[in-house]
Amino acid sequence: MVVTVIGLGLIGGSMALALKEKGIATKVIGVDRSDTHAQRALELGLVDRIATVREAVDAAQLVVLAVPVDALSGLARDVLERVTTQVVFDVGSTKEGVLAAVGDHPRRGRFVAAHPMWGTEHSGPEAAVRGAFTGKAAVICDRDGSDEDAALLVEHVYRSLGMHLVYMGAAEHDVHVAYISHISHITSFALANTVLEKEKEEEAIFELASGGFESTVRLAKSNPAMWVPILQQNRENVLDVLNEHIAQLRKFKACLEKENYDYLLELIGQANKIKRILK
Amino acid sequence: MVVTVIGLGLIGGSMALALKEKGIATKVIGVDRSDTHAQRALELGLVDRIATVREAVDAAQLVVLAVPVDALSGLARDVLERVTTQVVFDVGSTKEGVLAAVGDHPRRGRFVAAHPMWGTEHSGPEAAVRGAFTGKAAVICDRDGSDEDAALLVEHVYRSLGMHLVYMGAAEHDVHVAYISHISHITSFALANTVLEKEKEEEAIFELASGGFESTVRLAKSNPAMWVPILQQNRENVLDVLNEHIAQLRKFKACLEKENYDYLLELIGQANKIKRILK
């Protein structure tokens, strides 16, 4: 089938490659508001041709919305305006906003709210990689609001990519991702700023930085144009988690200030219980 | 040459394997205060035989001290008491403590203070892996205090493991590792506790956890018996960095509370500068 991907960055580009590779898309039409990105996506072979939103939606059976979440709600409504029998799904990191935006649309049923739990700290068409998504979870939110054929098609697509499906409401999704994804990014941004602010000897960091530093700080390279809208849309949940995280850090601080190493041992022992979750 | 490794956990065990593999050790004698660990190290082939500290030091030309840093200072002095021509080096994550402890010892010159910048979140003899250390930095501290032949041997050992050498004073080392290693661990411990405390639906985390979460939280599995002494010994530097880190997190919090997304964009843009350091 012909698939249109709107937004040709890390996720949209990788999705285009995966849909081709798995034989779901016979042809991929790309749309991007940046001409440079669109041209680059074409050169990299992510898409077969470039079109406007209108042309691309009309020509496709499946439409993927892969734009930053601040642009997503408006785009979803615009696309639903053009849609007849096409199926539309998004890949955004927050779900309450977009579902509220399309909730009263007469063609709401053609839309499936999805979030494939995959990403890297890189961005733009060059960041697109083959073999993304495999083995990860794809969340489908508020499935009841989608037409049965639309939901079945999107489920088929994600299963074909090697993903396992998880179902939840939009509000529940947004709470979970605050814990699982958004707070990790804030921690990483803040850690990078801590090091850059206080540690003037960058040469030393560069020479010494080992695996542990790299793995906790690599998310700090993530694109602000993607992350500001995510944090904005999920503001309340993120603030809840961030307040708790600062409170947890203060416990470590108090242990060191008061030289209470028994309690420090206990705190680290508690943290070790993450082994139950992360194998 | 015959090498003795005291402390047969993650680092000592991996060091034993590497020294054998690179042809530096013809034979490795292991010492561990836990009989279970010692026995396990023998079964896993990390060491050729087990001995007491006294026997093992007498029988070796090179002695590696790979015990947690709270046990290191006392052990270093005990070993120097037995040493005649042997060379002794440690692999500890903090350096001021051990160097202060051996500073006035008549055989201080036989000791080389070293810190190979490699590790994982796992612990014990089972955590030992082949091919560790390669491509990472090895720090040598206060080289002037070591005899020339001792320093040259240890430099040869680390170069043979494929490491590049970095030289600094102990105080400088301890500041840098607070930024590069110790704060990442505290952040990871606190992040694990944040999630475990507030997010009761562990099933959901397990299903959704993606690469970003895993990489920022994996250090939280690290061994408390190793990390409490490190944080204790490097208390003042760690507190400085932790205070700065909490201040940086508060800036993110203020942005969200006040809905100041321009400043949030700026903060993330600053964090992106870590690309200069982490390729």
Coordinates of C-alpha atoms in Angstrom, one line a residue:
Chain A
M1 CA 0.0 0.0 0.0
V2 CA 1.0 3.6 -0.4
V3 CA 2.1 5.2 2.9
T4 CA 2.5 8.9 3.6
V5 CA 4.8 10.0 6.4
I6 CA 4.5 13.5 7.6
G7 CA 7.6 14.7 9.4
L8 CA 10.8 13.2 8.2
G9 CA 13.0 13.2 11.2
L10 CA 14.4 10.5 13.5
I11 CA 11.1 8.7 14.0
G12 CA 9.3 9.5 10.7
G13 CA 12.4 8.6 8.7
S14 CA 13.0 5.3 10.6
M15 CA 9.3 4.5 10.3
A16 CA 9.5 5.0 6.5
L17 CA 12.5 2.7 6.3
A18 CA 10.9 0.0 8.4
L19 CA 7.5 0.1 6.5
K20 CA 9.4 -0.4 3.3
E21 CA 11.7 -3.1 4.7
K22 CA 8.8 -5.1 6.1
G23 CA 6.8 -4.9 2.9
I24 CA 4.0 -2.9 4.3
A25 CA 4.7 0.2 2.1
T26 CA 5.1 -0.4 -1.6
K27 CA 5.7 3.3 -1.9
V28 CA 6.4 6.1 0.7
I29 CA 5.4 9.7 0.1
G30 CA 7.2 12.1 2.4
V31 CA 6.0 15.5 3.7
D32 CA 8.1 17.9 5.7
R33 CA 7.7 21.7 6.3
S34 CA 11.4 22.1 5.9
D35 CA 12.5 21.8 2.2
T36 CA 16.0 20.9 3.3
H37 CA 14.8 18.0 5.4
A38 CA 12.5 16.8 2.6
Q39 CA 15.3 17.0 0.1
R40 CA 17.7 15.2 2.4
A41 CA 15.1 12.4 3.1
L42 CA 14.7 11.9 -0.7
E43 CA 18.5 11.7 -1.2
L44 CA 18.9 9.3 1.7
G45 CA 16.2 7.0 0.2
L46 CA 13.9 7.3 3.2
V47 CA 11.0 8.3 0.9
D48 CA 10.1 7.8 -2.8
R49 CA 8.8 11.3 -3.4
I50 CA 7.9 14.5 -1.7
A51 CA 4.5 16.1 -1.8
T52 CA 2.2 18.6 0.0
V53 CA 0.1 17.3 2.9
R54 CA -3.0 17.5 0.7
E55 CA -1.5 15.5 -2.2
A56 CA 0.2 13.0 0.0
V57 CA -3.0 12.3 2.1
D58 CA -5.1 11.9 -1.0
A59 CA -2.6 9.4 -2.6
A60 CA -2.1 7.2 0.4
Q61 CA -4.0 4.4 2.2
L62 CA -2.1 4.9 5.4
V63 CA -0.9 8.2 6.9
V64 CA 1.8 8.5 9.6
L65 CA 2.0 11.7 11.7
A66 CA 5.6 12.1 12.9
V67 CA 5.9 15.8 13.8
P68 CA 6.8 17.3 17.1
V69 CA 3.8 17.2 19.5
D70 CA 3.2 20.9 19.5
A71 CA 2.4 20.7 15.8
L72 CA 0.6 17.3 16.1
S73 CA -2.9 18.4 17.2
G74 CA -3.4 20.9 14.4
L75 CA -2.0 18.5 11.8
A76 CA -4.2 15.6 13.0
R77 CA -7.3 17.8 12.5
D78 CA -6.1 19.1 9.1
V79 CA -5.4 15.5 7.9
L80 CA -8.8 14.2 9.2
E81 CA -10.4 17.0 7.2
R82 CA -9.0 15.4 4.0
V83 CA -9.5 11.8 4.9
T84 CA -12.1 9.5 3.5
T85 CA -11.2 5.8 4.0
Q86 CA -7.5 6.3 4.9
V87 CA -6.1 5.2 8.2
V88 CA -4.1 7.8 10.2
F89 CA -1.8 7.1 13.1
D90 CA 0.6 9.3 15.1
V91 CA 3.9 8.4 16.9
G92 CA 3.9 11.2 19.5
S93 CA 5.3 11.0 23.0
T94 CA 2.2 12.5 24.7
K95 CA -1.3 11.4 24.0
E96 CA -3.9 13.5 25.9
G97 CA -3.4 16.6 23.8
V98 CA -3.8 15.0 20.4
L99 CA -6.8 12.9 21.5
A100 CA -8.5 16.0 22.9
A101 CA -7.9 17.8 19.6
V102 CA -9.5 15.1 17.4
G103 CA -12.1 13.9 20.0
D104 CA -15.0 15.7 18.4
H105 CA -14.0 15.3 14.8
P106 CA -16.5 13.5 12.6
R107 CA -13.7 11.2 11.3
R108 CA -12.1 10.6 14.7
G109 CA -12.5 6.8 14.0
R110 CA -9.9 6.9 11.1
F111 CA -7.3 8.0 13.7
V112 CA -5.3 5.7 15.9
A113 CA -3.3 7.2 18.7
A114 CA 0.0 5.3 19.0
H115 CA 3.4 5.6 20.6
P116 CA 6.2 3.3 19.6
M117 CA 8.6 3.3 22.5
W118 CA 11.8 3.7 20.6
G119 CA 14.1 6.7 19.9
T120 CA 17.7 7.9 20.1
E121 CA 19.3 11.2 21.1
H122 CA 19.8 12.1 17.4
S123 CA 17.5 14.1 15.2
G124 CA 16.7 15.0 11.6
P125 CA 16.5 12.7 8.5
E126 CA 20.2 11.7 9.0
A127 CA 19.2 10.2 12.3
A128 CA 16.8 7.7 10.7
V129 CA 18.1 4.1 11.0
R130 CA 17.1 0.7 9.7
G131 CA 15.9 -1.9 12.1
A132 CA 14.4 0.6 14.6
F133 CA 11.4 -0.4 16.8
T134 CA 12.0 -4.2 16.8
G135 CA 11.6 -5.8 20.2
K136 CA 10.1 -2.6 21.8
A137 CA 6.6 -1.8 22.9
A138 CA 4.0 0.1 20.9
V139 CA 1.3 1.8 23.0
I140 CA -2.2 2.2 21.5
C141 CA -4.3 4.7 23.4
D142 CA -8.0 4.9 23.6
R143 CA -8.5 2.2 21.0
D144 CA -12.3 2.3 21.4
G145 CA -12.3 5.7 19.7
S146 CA -10.9 4.2 16.5
D147 CA -12.8 2.3 13.8
E148 CA -12.2 -1.4 14.1
D149 CA -10.5 -1.6 10.6
A150 CA -8.3 1.3 11.4
A151 CA -7.1 -0.2 14.7
L152 CA -6.6 -3.6 13.2
L153 CA -4.4 -2.1 10.4
V154 CA -2.2 -0.2 12.8
E155 CA -1.9 -3.2 15.1
H156 CA -0.8 -5.2 12.0
V157 CA 1.8 -2.6 11.1
Y158 CA 3.3 -2.5 14.6
R159 CA 3.4 -6.3 14.9
S160 CA 5.1 -6.5 11.5
L161 CA 7.8 -4.2 12.9
G162 CA 8.4 -6.7 15.6
M163 CA 6.8 -4.6 18.4
H164 CA 4.5 -5.9 21.1
L165 CA 1.3 -4.0 21.7
V166 CA 0.3 -2.4 25.0
Y167 CA -3.1 -0.8 25.5
M168 CA -3.9 2.1 27.8
G169 CA -5.9 5.3 28.2
A170 CA -4.3 8.6 27.2
A171 CA -4.1 9.9 30.7
E172 CA -2.5 6.7 32.0
H173 CA 0.0 6.7 29.1
D174 CA 1.1 10.3 29.9
V175 CA 1.7 9.5 33.5
H176 CA 3.8 6.4 32.6
V177 CA 6.0 8.2 30.1
A178 CA 6.7 10.9 32.5
Y179 CA 8.4 8.3 34.7
I180 CA 9.9 6.2 32.0
S181 CA 11.1 8.7 29.5
H182 CA 10.6 12.3 30.3
I183 CA 12.3 12.4 33.7
S184 CA 15.3 10.6 32.3
H185 CA 15.7 13.3 29.7
I186 CA 15.5 16.1 32.2
T187 CA 18.0 14.4 34.5
S188 CA 20.3 14.0 31.6
F189 CA 20.0 17.6 30.4
A190 CA 20.6 18.8 34.0
L191 CA 23.6 16.5 34.4
A192 CA 25.1 17.9 31.2
N193 CA 24.6 21.4 32.4
T194 CA 26.1 20.6 35.8
V195 CA 29.2 19.3 34.2
L196 CA 29.5 22.0 31.6
E197 CA 28.8 24.7 34.3
K198 CA 31.3 23.6 37.0
E199 CA 33.8 21.4 35.3
K200 CA 35.9 23.8 33.2
E201 CA 38.4 21.2 32.2
E202 CA 36.6 19.8 29.3
E203 CA 39.8 18.1 28.1
A204 CA 39.8 16.0 31.3
I205 CA 36.2 15.0 31.0
F206 CA 36.8 14.0 27.4
E207 CA 39.8 11.9 28.4
L208 CA 38.2 10.3 31.4
A209 CA 34.6 9.9 30.5
S210 CA 33.7 6.2 30.8
G211 CA 30.7 4.1 30.0
G212 CA 28.7 5.2 33.0
F213 CA 28.9 8.9 32.2
E214 CA 28.2 8.3 28.6
S215 CA 25.1 6.3 29.2
T216 CA 23.6 8.7 31.7
V217 CA 24.4 11.8 29.7
R218 CA 23.8 10.8 26.1
L219 CA 20.1 11.8 26.2
A220 CA 21.3 15.3 26.8
K221 CA 22.1 15.5 23.1
S222 CA 18.3 15.3 22.3
N223 CA 16.7 17.9 20.2
P224 CA 15.1 20.9 22.0
A225 CA 12.5 21.3 19.2
M226 CA 11.2 17.9 20.0
W227 CA 11.5 18.0 23.8
V228 CA 10.2 21.4 24.8
P229 CA 6.8 20.6 23.4
I230 CA 6.7 17.1 25.0
L231 CA 7.6 18.6 28.4
Q232 CA 5.1 21.4 27.9
Q233 CA 2.3 19.0 27.0
N234 CA 3.0 16.7 29.9
R235 CA 3.8 19.5 32.3
E236 CA 1.8 18.4 35.3
N237 CA 2.9 14.8 35.3
V238 CA 6.5 15.8 34.7
L239 CA 6.4 18.3 37.5
D240 CA 5.1 15.6 39.9
V241 CA 7.9 13.2 39.0
L242 CA 10.6 16.0 39.0
N243 CA 9.6 17.1 42.5
E244 CA 9.8 13.5 43.7
H245 CA 13.2 13.1 42.0
I246 CA 14.6 16.2 43.6
A247 CA 13.3 14.9 47.0
Q248 CA 15.1 11.6 46.4
L249 CA 18.3 13.4 45.5
R250 CA 18.0 15.5 48.7
K251 CA 18.0 12.2 50.7
F252 CA 21.4 11.4 49.2
K253 CA 22.6 14.9 50.0
A254 CA 21.4 14.6 53.6
C255 CA 23.2 11.3 54.0
L256 CA 26.5 12.8 52.9
E257 CA 26.1 16.0 54.9
K258 CA 25.3 14.2 58.1
E259 CA 27.7 11.3 57.3
N260 CA 24.8 8.9 57.7
Y261 CA 26.3 6.0 55.7
D262 CA 23.9 3.4 57.1
Y263 CA 21.0 5.3 55.5
L264 CA 23.1 5.8 52.3
L265 CA 23.6 2.0 52.1
E266 CA 19.8 1.6 52.5
L267 CA 19.0 4.1 49.8
I268 CA 21.4 2.4 47.3
G269 CA 19.9 -1.0 48.4
Q270 CA 16.4 0.3 47.6
A271 CA 17.6 1.5 44.2
N272 CA 19.1 -1.9 43.4
K273 CA 15.4 -3.2 43.4
I274 CA 15.2 -1.7 39.9
K275 CA 16.8 -5.1 38.9
R276 CA 13.2 -6.5 39.3
I277 CA 12.2 -4.3 36.3
L278 CA 15.4 -3.9 34.3
K279 CA 16.9 -7.2 33.5
Chain B
M1 CA 55.5 -12.9 35.8
V2 CA 53.4 -14.1 38.8
V3 CA 50.6 -11.6 39.6
T4 CA 48.6 -11.5 42.8
V5 CA 45.1 -9.9 42.7
I6 CA 43.5 -9.1 46.0
G7 CA 39.8 -8.6 45.7
L8 CA 38.2 -10.9 43.1
G9 CA 35.1 -8.9 42.1
L10 CA 34.1 -7.1 39.0
I11 CA 37.4 -5.1 38.6
G12 CA 39.8 -7.6 40.2
G13 CA 38.4 -10.5 38.3
S14 CA 38.4 -8.7 34.9
M15 CA 41.9 -7.5 35.6
A16 CA 43.0 -11.1 36.3
L17 CA 41.5 -12.2 33.0
A18 CA 43.1 -9.3 31.1
L19 CA 46.6 -9.8 32.5
K20 CA 46.5 -13.5 31.5
E21 CA 45.1 -12.8 28.1
K22 CA 47.7 -10.2 27.3
G23 CA 50.5 -12.5 28.5
I24 CA 51.6 -10.2 31.4
A25 CA 50.7 -12.8 34.0
T26 CA 52.0 -16.3 33.6
K27 CA 50.1 -17.2 36.8
V28 CA 47.5 -15.3 38.8
I29 CA 47.2 -15.9 42.6
G30 CA 43.9 -14.7 44.0
V31 CA 43.0 -13.4 47.5
D32 CA 39.5 -12.6 48.7
R33 CA 38.2 -12.2 52.3
S34 CA 35.1 -14.1 51.2
D35 CA 35.8 -17.8 50.8
T36 CA 32.7 -18.1 48.6
H37 CA 34.1 -15.4 46.2
A38 CA 37.5 -17.0 46.2
Q39 CA 36.1 -20.4 45.4
R40 CA 33.9 -19.0 42.7
A41 CA 36.9 -17.1 41.1
L42 CA 38.8 -20.4 41.0
E43 CA 35.9 -22.3 39.4
L44 CA 35.5 -19.5 36.8
G45 CA 39.2 -19.7 35.9
L46 CA 39.8 -16.1 36.9
V47 CA 42.8 -17.2 39.1
D48 CA 45.1 -20.2 39.2
R49 CA 45.2 -20.6 42.9
I50 CA 44.0 -19.0 46.2
A51 CA 46.3 -17.9 49.0
T52 CA 46.4 -15.6 52.0
V53 CA 47.6 -12.0 51.6
R54 CA 51.0 -12.9 53.0
E55 CA 51.7 -15.9 50.8
A56 CA 50.3 -14.3 47.7
V57 CA 52.4 -11.1 48.1
D58 CA 55.6 -13.1 48.8
A59 CA 55.0 -15.3 45.7
A60 CA 54.3 -12.4 43.2
Q61 CA 56.2 -9.8 41.3
L62 CA 53.2 -7.6 40.8
V63 CA 50.3 -7.1 43.3
V64 CA 47.0 -5.6 42.3
L65 CA 44.7 -4.2 45.0
A66 CA 41.1 -4.4 43.9
V67 CA 39.1 -4.1 47.1
P68 CA 36.4 -1.5 48.0
V69 CA 38.0 1.8 48.8
D70 CA 37.1 1.6 52.5
A71 CA 39.4 -1.5 52.9
L72 CA 42.0 -0.2 50.5
S73 CA 44.1 2.1 52.7
G74 CA 44.7 -0.5 55.4
L75 CA 45.4 -3.2 52.9
A76 CA 47.9 -1.0 51.0
R77 CA 49.9 -0.4 54.2
D78 CA 49.7 -4.1 55.1
V79 CA 51.0 -5.1 51.7
L80 CA 53.8 -2.6 51.7
E81 CA 54.9 -4.1 55.1
R82 CA 55.6 -7.4 53.3
V83 CA 56.9 -6.0 50.0
T84 CA 60.6 -6.0 49.1
T85 CA 61.0 -5.6 45.3
Q86 CA 57.4 -6.2 44.2
V87 CA 55.3 -3.5 42.5
V88 CA 51.9 -2.8 43.9
F89 CA 49.1 -0.9 42.2
D90 CA 45.5 -0.2 43.1
V91 CA 42.4 0.3 40.9
G92 CA 40.3 2.4 43.3
S93 CA 37.9 5.0 42.3
T94 CA 39.2 7.6 44.8
K95 CA 42.8 8.5 45.3
E96 CA 43.4 11.0 48.1
G97 CA 42.6 8.5 50.8
V98 CA 44.9 5.7 49.8
L99 CA 47.8 8.1 48.9
A100 CA 47.5 9.8 52.3
A101 CA 47.6 6.3 54.0
V102 CA 50.8 5.2 52.3
G103 CA 52.5 8.6 52.1
D104 CA 54.8 8.2 55.0
H105 CA 55.5 4.5 54.4
P106 CA 59.2 3.6 53.9
R107 CA 58.2 1.5 50.8
R108 CA 55.8 4.1 49.3
G109 CA 57.9 4.0 46.2
R110 CA 56.8 0.4 45.4
F111 CA 53.1 1.6 45.2
V112 CA 51.5 3.2 42.1
A113 CA 48.1 4.8 42.5
A114 CA 46.0 4.0 39.5
H115 CA 42.4 4.2 38.3
P116 CA 41.4 2.3 35.2
M117 CA 38.2 4.1 34.0
W118 CA 36.1 1.1 33.3
G119 CA 33.3 -0.7 35.1
T120 CA 29.8 -2.1 34.8
E121 CA 26.8 -2.1 37.2
H122 CA 27.4 -5.7 38.0
S123 CA 29.5 -7.1 40.9
G124 CA 31.3 -10.2 42.3
P125 CA 33.5 -12.7 40.5
E126 CA 30.6 -13.6 38.1
A127 CA 30.7 -10.0 36.8
A128 CA 34.3 -10.3 35.6
V129 CA 34.5 -10.1 31.8
R130 CA 37.1 -10.7 29.2
G131 CA 38.2 -7.7 27.1
A132 CA 37.5 -5.1 29.8
F133 CA 39.5 -1.9 29.9
T134 CA 40.4 -1.7 26.2
G135 CA 40.1 1.8 24.7
K136 CA 39.5 3.5 28.1
A137 CA 41.7 5.8 30.1
A138 CA 43.9 4.7 33.0
V139 CA 44.7 7.5 35.5
I140 CA 48.1 7.4 37.3
C141 CA 48.1 9.7 40.3
D142 CA 51.1 11.4 42.0
R143 CA 53.5 9.4 39.8
D144 CA 56.5 11.2 41.4
G145 CA 55.9 9.3 44.6
S146 CA 56.5 6.0 42.9
D147 CA 59.8 4.4 42.1
E148 CA 60.7 4.8 38.5
D149 CA 60.8 1.0 37.8
A150 CA 57.4 0.6 39.5
A151 CA 55.7 3.4 37.5
L152 CA 57.2 2.0 34.3
L153 CA 55.9 -1.5 34.9
V154 CA 52.4 -0.3 35.7
E155 CA 52.4 2.0 32.6
H156 CA 53.5 -1.0 30.6
V157 CA 50.6 -3.1 32.1
Y158 CA 47.9 -0.5 31.3
R159 CA 49.3 0.1 27.8
S160 CA 49.2 -3.6 27.2
L161 CA 45.6 -3.7 28.1
G162 CA 44.9 -1.1 25.4
M163 CA 44.4 1.8 27.7
H164 CA 45.7 5.4 27.3
L165 CA 47.4 6.9 30.3
V166 CA 46.4 10.2 31.9
Y167 CA 48.4 11.8 34.7
M168 CA 47.1 13.9 37.5
G169 CA 47.4 14.7 41.2
A170 CA 45.1 12.8 43.6
A171 CA 43.1 15.9 44.6
E172 CA 42.5 16.7 40.9
H173 CA 41.5 13.1 40.1
D174 CA 39.0 13.1 42.9
V175 CA 37.3 16.3 41.7
H176 CA 37.1 15.0 38.1
V177 CA 35.6 11.6 39.0
A178 CA 32.9 13.3 41.1
Y179 CA 31.7 14.9 37.9
I180 CA 32.3 12.0 35.5
S181 CA 31.4 9.0 37.6
H182 CA 30.1 9.6 41.1
I183 CA 27.3 12.1 40.2
S184 CA 26.0 9.8 37.4
H185 CA 25.6 7.0 40.0
I186 CA 23.8 9.2 42.5
T187 CA 21.4 10.4 39.8
S188 CA 20.8 6.9 38.7
F189 CA 20.1 5.6 42.3
A190 CA 17.8 8.6 42.9
L191 CA 16.0 8.0 39.6
A192 CA 15.4 4.3 40.4
N193 CA 14.0 5.3 43.8
T194 CA 11.8 7.9 42.2
V195 CA 10.3 5.4 39.9
L196 CA 10.0 2.6 42.5
E197 CA 8.5 5.0 45.0
K198 CA 5.8 6.7 42.9
E199 CA 5.2 4.4 40.0
K200 CA 3.4 1.5 41.5
E201 CA 2.6 -0.1 38.3
E202 CA 5.8 -2.0 37.8
E203 CA 4.3 -4.1 35.1
A204 CA 3.7 -1.0 33.0
I205 CA 7.3 0.2 33.5
F206 CA 8.6 -3.2 32.6
E207 CA 6.6 -3.3 29.4
L208 CA 7.3 0.3 28.3
A209 CA 10.8 0.9 29.5
S210 CA 12.8 1.8 26.4
G211 CA 16.5 2.4 25.7
G212 CA 16.6 5.9 27.2
F213 CA 15.2 4.7 30.6
E214 CA 17.5 1.7 30.6
S215 CA 20.6 3.7 29.9
T216 CA 20.0 6.3 32.6
V217 CA 18.9 3.9 35.2
R218 CA 21.2 0.9 34.7
L219 CA 23.9 2.3 37.0
A220 CA 21.3 2.0 39.8
K221 CA 22.0 -1.7 39.9
S222 CA 25.5 -1.0 41.2
N223 CA 26.8 -2.6 44.4
P224 CA 26.2 -0.6 47.6
A225 CA 29.3 -2.2 49.3
M226 CA 31.4 -0.6 46.6
W227 CA 29.6 2.7 46.3
V228 CA 29.0 3.8 49.8
P229 CA 32.8 3.9 50.5
I230 CA 33.5 5.7 47.3
L231 CA 30.9 8.4 48.1
Q232 CA 32.1 8.6 51.7
Q233 CA 35.7 9.1 50.6
N234 CA 34.9 11.7 48.0
R235 CA 32.2 13.3 50.2
E236 CA 33.1 17.0 49.7
N237 CA 33.6 16.9 46.0
V238 CA 30.4 14.8 45.5
L239 CA 28.4 17.3 47.7
D240 CA 29.6 20.2 45.6
V241 CA 28.5 18.5 42.4
L242 CA 25.3 17.2 43.9
N243 CA 24.4 20.7 45.0
E244 CA 25.0 22.1 41.6
H245 CA 23.0 19.3 40.0
I246 CA 20.0 19.9 42.2
A247 CA 20.3 23.6 41.3
Q248 CA 20.3 22.7 37.6
L249 CA 17.2 20.5 38.1
R250 CA 15.4 23.4 39.9
K251 CA 15.9 25.5 36.8
F252 CA 14.0 22.9 34.8
K253 CA 11.3 22.8 37.5
A254 CA 11.0 26.6 37.5
C255 CA 10.6 26.7 33.7
L256 CA 7.7 24.2 33.9
E257 CA 6.1 25.9 36.9
K258 CA 6.2 29.3 35.3
E259 CA 5.6 28.0 31.8
N260 CA 8.7 29.7 30.6
Y261 CA 9.4 27.6 27.5
D262 CA 11.9 30.0 26.0
Y263 CA 14.2 29.4 28.9
L264 CA 13.5 25.7 28.8
L265 CA 14.6 25.8 25.1
E266 CA 17.7 27.6 26.2
L267 CA 18.5 25.1 29.0
I268 CA 18.2 22.2 26.6
G269 CA 20.2 24.0 24.0
Q270 CA 23.0 24.5 26.6
A271 CA 22.8 20.8 27.5
N272 CA 23.3 19.9 23.8
K273 CA 26.8 21.3 24.1
I274 CA 27.8 18.1 25.7
K275 CA 28.2 16.9 22.1
R276 CA 31.5 18.8 22.2
I277 CA 32.7 16.2 24.8
L278 CA 30.7 13.1 24.1
K279 CA 31.0 12.1 20.5

